[in-house]
XYZ file of C-alpha atoms in Angstrom:
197
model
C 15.453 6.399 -12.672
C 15.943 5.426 -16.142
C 18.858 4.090 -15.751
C 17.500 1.565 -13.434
C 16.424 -1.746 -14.966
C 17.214 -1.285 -18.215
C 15.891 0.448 -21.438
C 13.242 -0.220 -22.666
C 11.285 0.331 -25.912
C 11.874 3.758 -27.444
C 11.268 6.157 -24.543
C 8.557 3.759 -22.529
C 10.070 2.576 -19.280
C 10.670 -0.680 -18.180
C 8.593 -2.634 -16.267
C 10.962 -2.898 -13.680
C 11.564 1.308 -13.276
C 7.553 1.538 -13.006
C 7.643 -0.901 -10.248
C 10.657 1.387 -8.801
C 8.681 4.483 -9.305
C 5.297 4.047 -7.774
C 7.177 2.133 -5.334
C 9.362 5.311 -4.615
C 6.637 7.270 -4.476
C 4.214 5.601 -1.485
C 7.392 4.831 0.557
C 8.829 8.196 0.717
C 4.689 9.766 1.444
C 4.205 7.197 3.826
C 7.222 7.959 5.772
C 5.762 11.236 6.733
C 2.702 10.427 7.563
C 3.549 7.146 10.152
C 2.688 8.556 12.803
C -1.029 9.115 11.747
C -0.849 5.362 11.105
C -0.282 4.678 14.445
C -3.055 6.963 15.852
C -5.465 5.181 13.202
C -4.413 2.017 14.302
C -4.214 1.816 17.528
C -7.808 3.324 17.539
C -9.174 0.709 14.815
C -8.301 -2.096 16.686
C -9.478 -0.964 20.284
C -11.462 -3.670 21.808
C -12.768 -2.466 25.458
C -14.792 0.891 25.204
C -13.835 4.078 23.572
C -10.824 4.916 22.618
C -10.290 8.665 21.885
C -6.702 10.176 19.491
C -5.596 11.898 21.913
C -5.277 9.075 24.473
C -3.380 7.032 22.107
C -1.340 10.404 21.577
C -1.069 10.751 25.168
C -0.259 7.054 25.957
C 2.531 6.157 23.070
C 4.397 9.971 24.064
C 4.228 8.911 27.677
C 5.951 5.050 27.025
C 8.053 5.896 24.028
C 8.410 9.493 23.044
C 8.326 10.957 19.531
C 10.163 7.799 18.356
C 6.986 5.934 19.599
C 4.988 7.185 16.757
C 6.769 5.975 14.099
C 7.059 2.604 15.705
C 6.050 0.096 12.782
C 7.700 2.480 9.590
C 9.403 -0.125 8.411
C 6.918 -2.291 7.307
C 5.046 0.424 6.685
C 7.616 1.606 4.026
C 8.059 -1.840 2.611
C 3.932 -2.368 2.828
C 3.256 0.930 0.804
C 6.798 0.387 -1.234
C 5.277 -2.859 -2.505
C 1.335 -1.609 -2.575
C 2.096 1.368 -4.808
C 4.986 -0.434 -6.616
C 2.292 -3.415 -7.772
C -0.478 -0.757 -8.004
C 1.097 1.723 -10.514
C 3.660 -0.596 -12.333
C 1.687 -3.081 -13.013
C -1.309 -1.035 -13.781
C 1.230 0.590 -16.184
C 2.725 -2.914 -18.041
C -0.376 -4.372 -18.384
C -2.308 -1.856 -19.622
C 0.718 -1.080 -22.171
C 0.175 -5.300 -23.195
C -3.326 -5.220 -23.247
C -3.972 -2.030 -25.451
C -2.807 -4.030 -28.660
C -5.458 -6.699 -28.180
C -8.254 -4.721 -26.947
C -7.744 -1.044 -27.886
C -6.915 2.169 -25.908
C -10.314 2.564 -23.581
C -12.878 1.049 -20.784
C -11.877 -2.476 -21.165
C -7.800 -2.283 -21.312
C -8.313 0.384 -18.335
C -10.406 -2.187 -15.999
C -8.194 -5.308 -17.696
C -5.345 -3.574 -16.082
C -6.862 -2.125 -12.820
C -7.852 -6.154 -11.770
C -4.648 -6.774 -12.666
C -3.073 -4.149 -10.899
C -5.467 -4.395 -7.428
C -4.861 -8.588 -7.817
C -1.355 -7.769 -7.332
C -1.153 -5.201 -4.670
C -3.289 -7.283 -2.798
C -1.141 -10.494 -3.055
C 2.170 -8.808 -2.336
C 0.754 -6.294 0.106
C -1.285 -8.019 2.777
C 1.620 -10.327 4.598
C 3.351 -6.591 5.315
C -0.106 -4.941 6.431
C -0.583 -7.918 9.073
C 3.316 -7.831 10.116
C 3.048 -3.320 10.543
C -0.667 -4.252 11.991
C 0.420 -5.854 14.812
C 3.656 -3.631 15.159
C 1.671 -0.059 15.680
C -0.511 -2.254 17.985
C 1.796 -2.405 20.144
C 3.213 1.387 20.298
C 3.128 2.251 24.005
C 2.661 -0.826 25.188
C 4.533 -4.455 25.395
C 6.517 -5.101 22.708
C 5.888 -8.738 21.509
C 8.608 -8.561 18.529
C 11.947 -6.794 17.956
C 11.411 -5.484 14.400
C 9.471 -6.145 10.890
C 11.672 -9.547 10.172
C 11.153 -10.743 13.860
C 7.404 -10.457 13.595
C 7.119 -11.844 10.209
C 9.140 -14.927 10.824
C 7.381 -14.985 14.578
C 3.870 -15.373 12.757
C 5.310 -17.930 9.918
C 6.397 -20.224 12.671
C 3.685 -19.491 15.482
C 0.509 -19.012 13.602
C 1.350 -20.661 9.787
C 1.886 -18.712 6.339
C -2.129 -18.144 6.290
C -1.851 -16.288 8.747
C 0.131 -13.178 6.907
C -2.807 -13.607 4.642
C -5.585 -13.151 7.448
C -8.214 -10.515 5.752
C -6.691 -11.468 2.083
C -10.335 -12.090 0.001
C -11.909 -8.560 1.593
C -8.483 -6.693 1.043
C -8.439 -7.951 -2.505
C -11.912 -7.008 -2.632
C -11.344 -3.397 -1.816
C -8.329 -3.369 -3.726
C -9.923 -4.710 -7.334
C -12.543 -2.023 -7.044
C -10.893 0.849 -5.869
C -8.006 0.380 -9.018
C -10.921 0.170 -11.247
C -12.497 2.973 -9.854
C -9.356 5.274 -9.714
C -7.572 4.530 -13.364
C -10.484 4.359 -15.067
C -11.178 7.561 -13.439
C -7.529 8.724 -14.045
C -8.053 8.023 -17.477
C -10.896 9.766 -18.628
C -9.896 13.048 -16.212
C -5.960 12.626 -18.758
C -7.881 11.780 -21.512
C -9.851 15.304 -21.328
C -6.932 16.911 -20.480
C -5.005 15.948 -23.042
C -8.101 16.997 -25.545
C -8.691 20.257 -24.025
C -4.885 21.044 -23.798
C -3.009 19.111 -26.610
């Protein structure tokens, strides 16, 4: 990985192989656990009554097989590729900009986090509507051929807000969950690191 984007200063890496690593990371967890998307998915978004796992476990093996349940992976990938790639490396490069100004503690951690949960959310939620309406339809009709199909579908059919439908409560969520998990990352390293130098 660190030959990828560059060097940077002294043994810090670039902004560009923190993007690659946390990106790395979600893709290759999320992979795995696709099929637990779909379950979670397809019962979220029931409309008519109750909707129970197993009939949604029941109705995609049925229609598509195995293969049904990891119907929507690639934008899942690319969704939790670019979530955890904007969550962690940019958490990373701004915190590593703002710690000159404002000093290693509370405010360069929650500086960073908003800028960190600002950007997953802007980058993230086009791919969460496009893999949205892909696991919807595990089992049933398919409306698109693939991840590029249904994102250029919605562009054209329903306008570019509508890859941003749910953007203000997503970045909501997303501003103070980052806060709430690197400042809590922080302080659980920072004792760490005191208790075992």
């Amino acid at each position: 990985m660190r030959s990828l984007g560059g060097a940077g200063a002294g043994d810090e890496p670039t902004y560009v192989q923190r993007l690659l690593a946390g990106g790395t990371a979600g893709a290759l967890a999320i992979s795995v656990f696709n099929p637990a998307e779909v379950v979670k998915t397809q019962v979220q978004t029931h409309r008519e009554g109750h909707l129970r796992m197993r009939d949604v476990i029941a109705r995609v093996l049925a229609k598509d097989g195995l293969a049904g349940f990891w119907a929507g992976v690639k934008p899942n990938v690319a969704r939790t590729f670019l979530v955890n790639a904007a969550k962690l490396g940019t958490y990373d490069e701004a915190k590593t900009r703002l710690v000159p100004y404002t000093g290693e503690g509370l405010l360069s951690h929650v500086g960073a986090s908003g800028c960190a949960g600002f950007t997953s959310a802007c980058v993230s939620t086009p791919a969460d509507v496009v893999k949205t309406r892909l696991m919807n339809a595990a089992g049933g009709e398919q409306q698109y051929r693939g991840m590029l199909h249904a994102g250029s579908r919605i562009l054209m059919d329903e306008g570019p807000a509508a890859l941003y439908k749910g953007f203000i409560p997503i970045c909501v969520r997303k501003l103070v969950w980052c806060a709430v998990f690197f400042v809590t990352y922080e302080r659980i390293r920072e004792g760490y690191n005191v208790r075992y130098p």
